[in-house]
Short mmCIF file of C-alpha atoms (C1' of nucleotides) in Angstrom, two decimals:
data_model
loop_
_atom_site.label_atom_id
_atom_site.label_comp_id
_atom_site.label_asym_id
_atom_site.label_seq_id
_atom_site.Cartn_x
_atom_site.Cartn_y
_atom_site.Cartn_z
CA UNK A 9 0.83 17.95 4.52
CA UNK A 10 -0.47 17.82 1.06
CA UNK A 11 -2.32 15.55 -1.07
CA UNK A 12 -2.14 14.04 -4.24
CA UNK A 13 -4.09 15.56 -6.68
CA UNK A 14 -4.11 12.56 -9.04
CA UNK A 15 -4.92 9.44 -7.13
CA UNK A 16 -7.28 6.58 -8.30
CA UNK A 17 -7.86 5.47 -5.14
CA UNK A 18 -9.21 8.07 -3.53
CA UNK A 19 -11.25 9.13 -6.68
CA UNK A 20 -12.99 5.70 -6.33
CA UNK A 21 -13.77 6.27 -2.59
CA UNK A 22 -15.07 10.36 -3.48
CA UNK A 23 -18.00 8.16 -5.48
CA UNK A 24 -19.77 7.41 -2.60
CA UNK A 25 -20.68 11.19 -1.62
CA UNK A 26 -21.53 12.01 -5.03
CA UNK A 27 -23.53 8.44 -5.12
CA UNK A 28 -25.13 9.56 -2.20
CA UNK A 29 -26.21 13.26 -3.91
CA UNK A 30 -27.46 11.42 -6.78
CA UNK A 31 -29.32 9.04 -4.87
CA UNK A 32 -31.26 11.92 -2.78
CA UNK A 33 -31.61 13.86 -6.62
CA UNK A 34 -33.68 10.63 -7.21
CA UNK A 35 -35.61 10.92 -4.18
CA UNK A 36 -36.24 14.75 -4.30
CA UNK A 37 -37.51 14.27 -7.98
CA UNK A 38 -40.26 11.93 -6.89
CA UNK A 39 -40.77 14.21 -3.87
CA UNK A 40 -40.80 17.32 -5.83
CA UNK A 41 -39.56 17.97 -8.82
CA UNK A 42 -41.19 15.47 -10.38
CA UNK A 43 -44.65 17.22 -9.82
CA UNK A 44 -44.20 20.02 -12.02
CA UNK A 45 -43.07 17.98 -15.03
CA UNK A 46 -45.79 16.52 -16.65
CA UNK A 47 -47.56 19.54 -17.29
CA UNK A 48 -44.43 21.47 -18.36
CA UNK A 49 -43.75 18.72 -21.02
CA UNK A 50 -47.33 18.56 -22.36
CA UNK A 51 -45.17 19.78 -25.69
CA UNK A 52 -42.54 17.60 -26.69
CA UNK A 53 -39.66 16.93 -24.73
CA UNK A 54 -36.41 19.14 -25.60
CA UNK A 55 -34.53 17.23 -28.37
CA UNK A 56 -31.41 18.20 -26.09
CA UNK A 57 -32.09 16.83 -22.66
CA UNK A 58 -29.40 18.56 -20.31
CA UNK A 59 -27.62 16.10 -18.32
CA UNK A 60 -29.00 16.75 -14.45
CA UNK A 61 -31.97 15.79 -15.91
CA UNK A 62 -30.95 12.36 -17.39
CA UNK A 63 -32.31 10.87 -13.60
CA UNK A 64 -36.18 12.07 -14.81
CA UNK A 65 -35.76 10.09 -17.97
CA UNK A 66 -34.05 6.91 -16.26
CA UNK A 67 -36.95 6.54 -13.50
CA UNK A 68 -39.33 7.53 -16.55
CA UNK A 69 -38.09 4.66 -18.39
CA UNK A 70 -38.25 1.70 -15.55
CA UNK A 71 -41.79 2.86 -15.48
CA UNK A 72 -44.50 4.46 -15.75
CA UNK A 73 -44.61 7.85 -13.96
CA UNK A 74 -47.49 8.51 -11.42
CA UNK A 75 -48.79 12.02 -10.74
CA UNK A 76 -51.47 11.48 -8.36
CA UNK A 77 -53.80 8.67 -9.00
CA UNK A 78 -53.20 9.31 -13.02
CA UNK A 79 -50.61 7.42 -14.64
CA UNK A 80 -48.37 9.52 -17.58
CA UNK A 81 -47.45 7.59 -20.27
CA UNK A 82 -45.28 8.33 -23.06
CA UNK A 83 -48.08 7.93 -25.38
CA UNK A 84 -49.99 10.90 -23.91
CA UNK A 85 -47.13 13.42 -24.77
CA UNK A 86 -47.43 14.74 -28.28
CA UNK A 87 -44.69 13.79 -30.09
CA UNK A 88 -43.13 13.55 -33.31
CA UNK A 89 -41.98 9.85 -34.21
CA UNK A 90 -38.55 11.19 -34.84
CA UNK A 91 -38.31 12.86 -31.61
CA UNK A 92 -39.79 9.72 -29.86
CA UNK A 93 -36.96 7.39 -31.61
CA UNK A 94 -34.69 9.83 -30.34
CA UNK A 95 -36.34 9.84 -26.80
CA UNK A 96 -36.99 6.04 -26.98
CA UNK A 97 -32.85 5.34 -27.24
CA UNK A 98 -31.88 7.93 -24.83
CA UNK A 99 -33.95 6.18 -22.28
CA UNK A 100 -32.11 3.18 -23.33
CA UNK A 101 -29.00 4.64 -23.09
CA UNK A 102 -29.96 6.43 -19.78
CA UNK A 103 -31.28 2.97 -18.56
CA UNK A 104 -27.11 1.61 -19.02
CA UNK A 105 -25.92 4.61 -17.31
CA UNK A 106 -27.94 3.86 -13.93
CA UNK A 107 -27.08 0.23 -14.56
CA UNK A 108 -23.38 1.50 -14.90
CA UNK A 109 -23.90 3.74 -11.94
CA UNK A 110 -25.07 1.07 -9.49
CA UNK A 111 -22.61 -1.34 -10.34
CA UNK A 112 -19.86 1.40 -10.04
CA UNK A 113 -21.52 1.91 -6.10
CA UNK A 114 -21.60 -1.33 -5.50
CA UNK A 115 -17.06 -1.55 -6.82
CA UNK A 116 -16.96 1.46 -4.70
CA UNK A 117 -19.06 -0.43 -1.88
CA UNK A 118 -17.08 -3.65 -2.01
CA UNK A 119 -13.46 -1.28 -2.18
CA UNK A 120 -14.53 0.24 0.61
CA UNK A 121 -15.49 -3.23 2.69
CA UNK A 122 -12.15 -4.51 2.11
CA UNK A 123 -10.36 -1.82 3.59
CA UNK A 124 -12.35 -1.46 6.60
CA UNK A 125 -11.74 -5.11 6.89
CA UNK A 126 -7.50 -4.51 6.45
CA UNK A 127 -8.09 -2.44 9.10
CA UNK A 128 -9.89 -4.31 11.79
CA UNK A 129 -7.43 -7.02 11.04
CA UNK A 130 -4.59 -4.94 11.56
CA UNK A 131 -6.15 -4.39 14.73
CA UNK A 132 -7.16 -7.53 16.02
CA UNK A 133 -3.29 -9.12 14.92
CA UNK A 134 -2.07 -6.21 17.18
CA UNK A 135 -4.12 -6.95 19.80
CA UNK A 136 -3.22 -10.43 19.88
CA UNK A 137 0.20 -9.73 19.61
CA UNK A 138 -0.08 -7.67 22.72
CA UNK A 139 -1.62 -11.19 24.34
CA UNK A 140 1.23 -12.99 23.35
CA UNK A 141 3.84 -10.71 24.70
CA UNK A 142 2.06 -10.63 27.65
CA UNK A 143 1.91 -14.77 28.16
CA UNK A 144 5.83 -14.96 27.14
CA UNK A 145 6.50 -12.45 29.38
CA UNK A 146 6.75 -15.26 31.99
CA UNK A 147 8.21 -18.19 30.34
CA UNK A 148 11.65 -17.79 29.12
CA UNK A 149 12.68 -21.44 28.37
CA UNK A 150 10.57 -21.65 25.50
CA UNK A 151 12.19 -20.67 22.67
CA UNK A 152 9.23 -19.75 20.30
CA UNK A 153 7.78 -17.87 23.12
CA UNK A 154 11.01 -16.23 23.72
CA UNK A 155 10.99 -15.10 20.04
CA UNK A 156 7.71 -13.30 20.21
CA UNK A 157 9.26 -11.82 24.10
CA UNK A 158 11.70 -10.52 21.83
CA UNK A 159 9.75 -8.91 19.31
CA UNK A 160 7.90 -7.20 21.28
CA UNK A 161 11.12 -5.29 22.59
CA UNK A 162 10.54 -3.44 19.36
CA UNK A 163 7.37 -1.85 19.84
CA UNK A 164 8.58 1.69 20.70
CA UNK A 165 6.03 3.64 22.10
CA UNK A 166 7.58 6.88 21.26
CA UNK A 167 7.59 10.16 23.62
CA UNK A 168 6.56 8.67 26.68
CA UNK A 169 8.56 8.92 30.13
CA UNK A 170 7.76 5.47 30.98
CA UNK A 171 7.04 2.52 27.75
CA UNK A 172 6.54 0.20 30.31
CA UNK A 173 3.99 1.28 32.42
CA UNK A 174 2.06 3.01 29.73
CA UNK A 175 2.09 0.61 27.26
CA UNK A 176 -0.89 -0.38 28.29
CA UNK A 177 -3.03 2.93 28.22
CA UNK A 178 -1.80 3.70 24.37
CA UNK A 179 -4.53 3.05 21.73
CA UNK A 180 -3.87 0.16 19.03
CA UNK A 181 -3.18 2.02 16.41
CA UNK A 182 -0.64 3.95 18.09
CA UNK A 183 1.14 0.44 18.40
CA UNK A 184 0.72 -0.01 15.42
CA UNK A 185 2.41 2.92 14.14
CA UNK A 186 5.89 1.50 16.22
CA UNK A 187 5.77 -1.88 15.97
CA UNK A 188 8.96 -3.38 13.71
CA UNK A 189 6.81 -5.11 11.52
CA UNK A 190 7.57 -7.75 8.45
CA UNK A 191 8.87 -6.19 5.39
CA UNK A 192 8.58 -7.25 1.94
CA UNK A 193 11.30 -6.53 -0.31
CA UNK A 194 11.44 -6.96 -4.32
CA UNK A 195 14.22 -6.82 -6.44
CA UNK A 196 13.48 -5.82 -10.07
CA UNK A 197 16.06 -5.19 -13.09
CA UNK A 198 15.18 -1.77 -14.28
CA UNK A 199 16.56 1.19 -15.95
CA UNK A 200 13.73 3.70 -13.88
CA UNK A 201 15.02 4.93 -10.74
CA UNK A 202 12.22 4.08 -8.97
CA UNK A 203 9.17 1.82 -9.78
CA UNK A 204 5.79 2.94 -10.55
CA UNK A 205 3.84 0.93 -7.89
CA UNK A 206 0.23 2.77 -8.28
CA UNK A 207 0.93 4.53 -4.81
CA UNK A 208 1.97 7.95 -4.55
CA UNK A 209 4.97 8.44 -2.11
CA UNK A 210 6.60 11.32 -1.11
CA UNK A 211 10.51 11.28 -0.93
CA UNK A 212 11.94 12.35 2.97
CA UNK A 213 15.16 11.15 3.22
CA UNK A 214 18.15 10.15 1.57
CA UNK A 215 21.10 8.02 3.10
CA UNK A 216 24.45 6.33 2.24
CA UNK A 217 24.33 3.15 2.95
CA UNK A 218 27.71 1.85 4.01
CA UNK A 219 29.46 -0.47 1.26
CA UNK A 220 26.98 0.63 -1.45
CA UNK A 221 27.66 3.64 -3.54
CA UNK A 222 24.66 4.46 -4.49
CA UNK A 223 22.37 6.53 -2.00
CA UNK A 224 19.33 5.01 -0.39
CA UNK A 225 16.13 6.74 -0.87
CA UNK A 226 13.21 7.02 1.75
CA UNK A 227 9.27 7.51 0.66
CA UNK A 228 6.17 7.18 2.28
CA UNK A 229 2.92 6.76 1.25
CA UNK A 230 0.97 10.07 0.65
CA UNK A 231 -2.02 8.67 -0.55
CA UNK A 232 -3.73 9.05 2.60
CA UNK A 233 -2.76 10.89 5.44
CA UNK A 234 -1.84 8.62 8.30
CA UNK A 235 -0.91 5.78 6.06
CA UNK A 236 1.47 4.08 7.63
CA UNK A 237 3.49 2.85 4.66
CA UNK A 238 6.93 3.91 3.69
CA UNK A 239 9.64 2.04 1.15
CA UNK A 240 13.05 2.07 0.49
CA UNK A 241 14.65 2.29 -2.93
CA UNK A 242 18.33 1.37 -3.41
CA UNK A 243 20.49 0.31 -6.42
CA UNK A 244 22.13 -3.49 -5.37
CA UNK A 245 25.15 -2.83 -4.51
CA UNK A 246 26.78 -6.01 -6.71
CA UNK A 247 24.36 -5.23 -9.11
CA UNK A 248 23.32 -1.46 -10.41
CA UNK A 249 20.83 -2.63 -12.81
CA UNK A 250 18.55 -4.16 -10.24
CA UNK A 251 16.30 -2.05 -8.03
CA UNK A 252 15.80 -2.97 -4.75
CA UNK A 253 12.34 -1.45 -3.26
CA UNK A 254 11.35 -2.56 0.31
CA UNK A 255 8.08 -1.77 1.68
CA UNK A 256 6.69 -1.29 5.25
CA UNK A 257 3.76 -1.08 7.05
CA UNK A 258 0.21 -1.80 6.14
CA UNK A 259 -2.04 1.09 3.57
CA UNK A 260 -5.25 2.47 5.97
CA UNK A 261 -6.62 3.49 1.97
CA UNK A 262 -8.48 1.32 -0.90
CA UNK A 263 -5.66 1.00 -3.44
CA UNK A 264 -6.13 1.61 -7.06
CA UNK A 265 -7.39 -1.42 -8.94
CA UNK A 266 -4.04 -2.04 -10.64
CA UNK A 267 -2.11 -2.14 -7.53
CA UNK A 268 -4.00 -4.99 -6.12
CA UNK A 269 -2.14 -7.51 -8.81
CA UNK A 270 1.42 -7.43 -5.94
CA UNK A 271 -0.21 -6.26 -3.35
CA UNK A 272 -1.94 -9.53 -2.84
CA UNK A 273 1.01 -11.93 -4.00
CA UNK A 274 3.28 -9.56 -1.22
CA UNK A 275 0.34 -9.99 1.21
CA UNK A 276 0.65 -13.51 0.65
CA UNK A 277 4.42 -14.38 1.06
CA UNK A 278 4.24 -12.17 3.88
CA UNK A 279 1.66 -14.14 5.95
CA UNK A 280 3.49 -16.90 5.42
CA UNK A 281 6.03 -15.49 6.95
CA UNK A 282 4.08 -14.92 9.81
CA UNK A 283 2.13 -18.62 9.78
CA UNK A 284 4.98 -20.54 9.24
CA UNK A 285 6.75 -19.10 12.79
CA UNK A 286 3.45 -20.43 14.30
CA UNK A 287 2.39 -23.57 12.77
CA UNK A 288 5.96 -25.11 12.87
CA UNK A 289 6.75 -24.27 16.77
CA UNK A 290 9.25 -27.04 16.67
CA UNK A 291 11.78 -25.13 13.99
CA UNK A 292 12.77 -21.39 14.72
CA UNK A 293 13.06 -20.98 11.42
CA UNK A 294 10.33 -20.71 8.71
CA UNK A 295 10.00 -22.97 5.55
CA UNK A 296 10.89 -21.66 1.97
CA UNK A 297 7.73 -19.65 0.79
CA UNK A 298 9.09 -21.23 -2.65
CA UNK A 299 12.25 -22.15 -4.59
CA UNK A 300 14.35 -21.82 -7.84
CA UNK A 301 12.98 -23.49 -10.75
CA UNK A 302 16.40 -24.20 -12.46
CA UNK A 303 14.35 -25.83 -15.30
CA UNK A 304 12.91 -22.29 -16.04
CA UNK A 305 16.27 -20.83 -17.03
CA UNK A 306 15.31 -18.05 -15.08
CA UNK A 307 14.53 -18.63 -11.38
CA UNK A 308 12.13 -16.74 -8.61
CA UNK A 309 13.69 -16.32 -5.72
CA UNK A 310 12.21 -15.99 -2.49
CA UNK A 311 13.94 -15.73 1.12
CA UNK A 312 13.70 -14.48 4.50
CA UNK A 313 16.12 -12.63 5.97
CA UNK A 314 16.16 -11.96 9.75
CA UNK A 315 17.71 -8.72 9.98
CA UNK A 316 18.09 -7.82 14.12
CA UNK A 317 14.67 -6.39 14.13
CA UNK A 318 12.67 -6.80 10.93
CA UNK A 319 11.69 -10.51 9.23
CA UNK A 320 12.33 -9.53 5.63
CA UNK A 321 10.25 -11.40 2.35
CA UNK A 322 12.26 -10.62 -0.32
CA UNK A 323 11.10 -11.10 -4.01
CA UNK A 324 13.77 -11.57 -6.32
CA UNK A 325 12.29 -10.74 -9.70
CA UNK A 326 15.44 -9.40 -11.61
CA UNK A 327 15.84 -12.62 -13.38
CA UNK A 328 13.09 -12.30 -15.34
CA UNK A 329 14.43 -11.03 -18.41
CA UNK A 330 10.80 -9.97 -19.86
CA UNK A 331 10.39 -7.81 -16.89
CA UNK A 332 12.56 -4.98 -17.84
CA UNK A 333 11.14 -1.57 -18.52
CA UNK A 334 8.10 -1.76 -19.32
CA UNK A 335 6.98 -4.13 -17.63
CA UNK A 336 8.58 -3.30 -14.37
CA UNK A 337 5.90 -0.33 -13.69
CA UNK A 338 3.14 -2.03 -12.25
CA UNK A 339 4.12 -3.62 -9.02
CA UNK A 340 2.03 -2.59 -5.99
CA UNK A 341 2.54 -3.02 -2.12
CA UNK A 342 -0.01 -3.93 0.32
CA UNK A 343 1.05 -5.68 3.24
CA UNK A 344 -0.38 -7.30 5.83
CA UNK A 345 -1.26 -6.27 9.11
CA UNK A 346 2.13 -6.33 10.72
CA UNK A 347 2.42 -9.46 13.55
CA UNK A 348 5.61 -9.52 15.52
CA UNK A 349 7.13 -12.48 15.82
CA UNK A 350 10.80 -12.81 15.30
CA UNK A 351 13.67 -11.25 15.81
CA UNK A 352 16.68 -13.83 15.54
CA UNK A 353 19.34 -12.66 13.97
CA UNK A 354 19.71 -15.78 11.30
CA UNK A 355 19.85 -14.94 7.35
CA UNK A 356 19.32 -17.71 5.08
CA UNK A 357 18.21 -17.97 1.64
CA UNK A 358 16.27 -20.66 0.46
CA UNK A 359 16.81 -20.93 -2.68
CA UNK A 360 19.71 -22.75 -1.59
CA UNK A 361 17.68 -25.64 0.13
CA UNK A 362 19.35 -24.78 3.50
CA UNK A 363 16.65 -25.76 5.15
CA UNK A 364 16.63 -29.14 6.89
CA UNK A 365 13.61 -31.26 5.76
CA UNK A 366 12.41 -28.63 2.80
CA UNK A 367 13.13 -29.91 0.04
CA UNK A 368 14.24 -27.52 -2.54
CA UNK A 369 12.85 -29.74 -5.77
CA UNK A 370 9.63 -28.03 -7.94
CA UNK A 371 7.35 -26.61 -5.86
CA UNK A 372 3.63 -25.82 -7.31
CA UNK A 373 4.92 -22.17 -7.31
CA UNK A 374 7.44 -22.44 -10.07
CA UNK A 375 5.00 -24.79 -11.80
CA UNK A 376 2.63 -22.07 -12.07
CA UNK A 377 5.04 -19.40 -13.22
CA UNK A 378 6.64 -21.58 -15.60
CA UNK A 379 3.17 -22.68 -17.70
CA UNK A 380 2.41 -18.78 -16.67
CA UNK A 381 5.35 -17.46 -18.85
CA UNK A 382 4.99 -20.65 -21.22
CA UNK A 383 1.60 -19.24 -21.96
CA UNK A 384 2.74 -15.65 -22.40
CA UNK A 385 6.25 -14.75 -22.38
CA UNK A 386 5.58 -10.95 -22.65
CA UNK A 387 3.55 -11.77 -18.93
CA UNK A 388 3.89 -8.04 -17.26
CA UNK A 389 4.71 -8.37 -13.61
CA UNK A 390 0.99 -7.83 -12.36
CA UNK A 391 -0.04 -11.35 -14.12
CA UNK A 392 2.52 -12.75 -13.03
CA UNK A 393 2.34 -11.53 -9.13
CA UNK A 394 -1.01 -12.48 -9.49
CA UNK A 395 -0.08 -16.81 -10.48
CA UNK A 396 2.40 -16.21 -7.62
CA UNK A 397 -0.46 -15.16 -5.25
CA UNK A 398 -2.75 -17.32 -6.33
CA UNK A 399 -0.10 -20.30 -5.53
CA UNK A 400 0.71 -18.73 -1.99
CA UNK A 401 -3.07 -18.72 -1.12
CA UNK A 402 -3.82 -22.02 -2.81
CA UNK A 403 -0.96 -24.35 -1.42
CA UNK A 404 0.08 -22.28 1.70
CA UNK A 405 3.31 -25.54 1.73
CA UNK A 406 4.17 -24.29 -1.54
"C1'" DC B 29 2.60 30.43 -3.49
"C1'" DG B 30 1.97 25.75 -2.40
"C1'" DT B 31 4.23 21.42 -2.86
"C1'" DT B 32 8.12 18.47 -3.25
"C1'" DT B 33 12.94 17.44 -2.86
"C1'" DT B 34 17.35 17.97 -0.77
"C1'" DT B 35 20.40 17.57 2.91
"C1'" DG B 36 22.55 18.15 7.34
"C1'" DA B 37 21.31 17.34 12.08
"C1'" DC B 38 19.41 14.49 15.28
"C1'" DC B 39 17.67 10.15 17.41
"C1'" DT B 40 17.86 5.30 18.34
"C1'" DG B 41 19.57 0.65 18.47
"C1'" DC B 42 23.33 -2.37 18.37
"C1'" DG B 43 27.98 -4.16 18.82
"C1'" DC B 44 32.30 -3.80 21.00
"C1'" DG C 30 30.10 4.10 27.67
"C1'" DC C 31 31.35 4.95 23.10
"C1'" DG C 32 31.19 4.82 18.23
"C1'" DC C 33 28.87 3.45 14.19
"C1'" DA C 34 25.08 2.87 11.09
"C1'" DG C 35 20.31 3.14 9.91
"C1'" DG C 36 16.35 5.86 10.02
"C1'" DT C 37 13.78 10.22 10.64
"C1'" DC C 38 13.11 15.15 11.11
"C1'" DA C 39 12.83 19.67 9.51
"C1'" DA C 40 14.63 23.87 7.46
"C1'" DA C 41 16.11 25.45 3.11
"C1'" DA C 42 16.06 25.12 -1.74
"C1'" DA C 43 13.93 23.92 -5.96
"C1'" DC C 44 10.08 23.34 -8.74
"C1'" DG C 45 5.66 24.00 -11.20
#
DNA sequence: CGTTTTTGACCTGCGC
DNA sequence: GCGCAGGTCAAAAACG
């Protein structure tokens, strides 16, 4: 298994050991190094300060330096008014790199947070999908309970004699690794044969789908090993210009700061996926995440699609005519930890207002986009993921 | 030489 | 039970 050698994310998460080594320089130089300075500097400090030592002249500059009960000041070093100019902005200028420094920790700090926090939810959704297979188990009448009875027939614990019985014993994340879970699906109008998403996937299979010419391509995410992400690229079959990329699964990395633009607006469309089978218990069927906007002239397009094992969100973004090539190379997948819940084998599309009681008029959504792409019609895909998300998390009805 | 892509074989689920 | 289709594996080939 190999690694990427190029990879944002990961750069941003190899900070925190060499934070850490910086951090203990700091320490060791008031432990030790720092000792033997002042009297090797009783001439003037070098006019070229080598760069390990740019920590002396930060914690020299927040203030004064103690050796003992004596306090060294600037002032007592003999120097040249030239040279202390010179010193006088590099301690400026080393006093913005520490600030630059901590804040970068603290980016690092918060990157790290939220993944460990993707993470435990992706664990605690499991578990309590476990606890709802386990109640539906005996009711069979109910037909939302039924639906999550269902779902669970998908969780494949793979190479063991017995699923049933040792269902039980297998970690979480082993689950997690076989559940069927939600899929998000975009559809994009581009010339590239495959989209740059900020992830880095490695290709493993290639298929023929039947009634579609063009081949079906299989990647998963390479980023980190043990991510659990893979995606499908295919050509539409009624429509070779438009790119069809489905992701699965949910990233166990920090992604790279200009992924998190789709990542959150796919996170979004894809818990309401998941809310809307449990908040409306009366309707098997979830309300439109959002609708054409017919007065746009172009229309998002958002629907679910019930396939016989995995709920599908799919993004139709092909109709935005700005959003060829260029623009198409920044979309970004992150989705939610992956609840179970359906399985029905029902298809709709929404756009279509099939949907007893939604109403297919304006929804806030479309709103958004349109004064989003009134306000900028060159909007690249990531600001415009980013309305959409907003709108999803904002007006969850939308 | 290590990594990635290709591609045929294999596995699994589903419909008949 | 059988066949089909989707998805994955893994050895071989290609690439840098």
């Amino acid at each position: 298994m190999s690694m990427p050698s190029t990879f944002d994310g990961d750069d941003e998460t190899q900070h925190w050991p060499a934070a850490g080594k910086r951090s203990i320089r700091e320490v060791d130089f008031f432990s030790s190094e720092r000792r033997g300075w002042p009297e090797d500097s009783a001439s003037a400090p070098p006019k070229e300060i080598p760069a390990h030592e740019d920590h002396k002249l930060a914690l020299l500059s927040v203030g004064p330096c103690e050796e003992g009960d004596k306090t060294i000041q600037p002032s007592d070093l003999h120097l040249s008014n030239t040279t202390m100019t010179n010193w006088s902005l590099k301690i400026k200028l080393d006093k913005l790199k520490d600030e630059n420094r901590k804040l970068r920790i603290m980016l690092d700090c918060a990157n790290q947070s939220y993944g460990a926090l993707q993470t435990q939810l992706a664990l605690l959704k499991q578990e309590e999908v476990l606890k709802l297979k386990n109640t539906a188990s005996s009711i069979d009448d109910d037909p939302r309970k039924s639906l999550i009875a269902h779902s669970c027939k998908n969780i494949r614990p793979a190479s063991l004699s017995d699923p049933e019985t040792d269902r039980d014993s297998i970690p979480i994340d082993k689950h997690e690794v076989s559940v069927r879970r939600p899929r998000v699906s975009i559809r994009a109008r581009t010339d590239a044969p495959m989209i740059s998403d900020g992830c880095q996937w490695r290709k493993y299979g290639q298929k023929l789908a039947k009634g579609n010419p063009c081949p079906r391509a299989y990647y998963r995410c390479t980023m980190r090993a043990g991510c659990s992400v893979r995606k499908q690229v295919q050509r539409c079959p009624h429509d070779e210009a438009v790119l069809v990329t489905t992701y699965e699964g949910s990233h166990n990395h920090p992604l790279p700061a200009a992924a998190a633009a789709l990542a959150s607006t796919t996170s979004a469309a894809a818990a309401m996926l998941v809310s809307s089978s449990t908040t409306n218990p009366s309707s098997n069927l979830p309300p439109p995440l959002f609708t054409d906007h017919q007065q746009l002239g172009t229309s998002i397009l958002a629907s679910y699609s019930y396939s016989s094992a995995c709920p599908t969100v799919t993004l139709d973004l092909s109709r935005f005519p700005s959003w060829n090539p260029p623009n198409t190379n920044c979309y970004s997948m992150m989705l939610p930890p992956p609840p179970v819940f359906n399985s029905s084998s029902i298809s709709r599309d929404l756009h279509d207002g099939q949907f007893p009681g939604h109403s297919p008029s304006t929804s806030s959504m479309t709103e958004a986009v349109k004064a989003a792409i009134d306000t900028d019609p060159s909007l690249t895909s990531a600001a415009l993921a980013m309305t959409i998300s907003s709108v999803l998390k904002a007006n969850p009805s939308a």
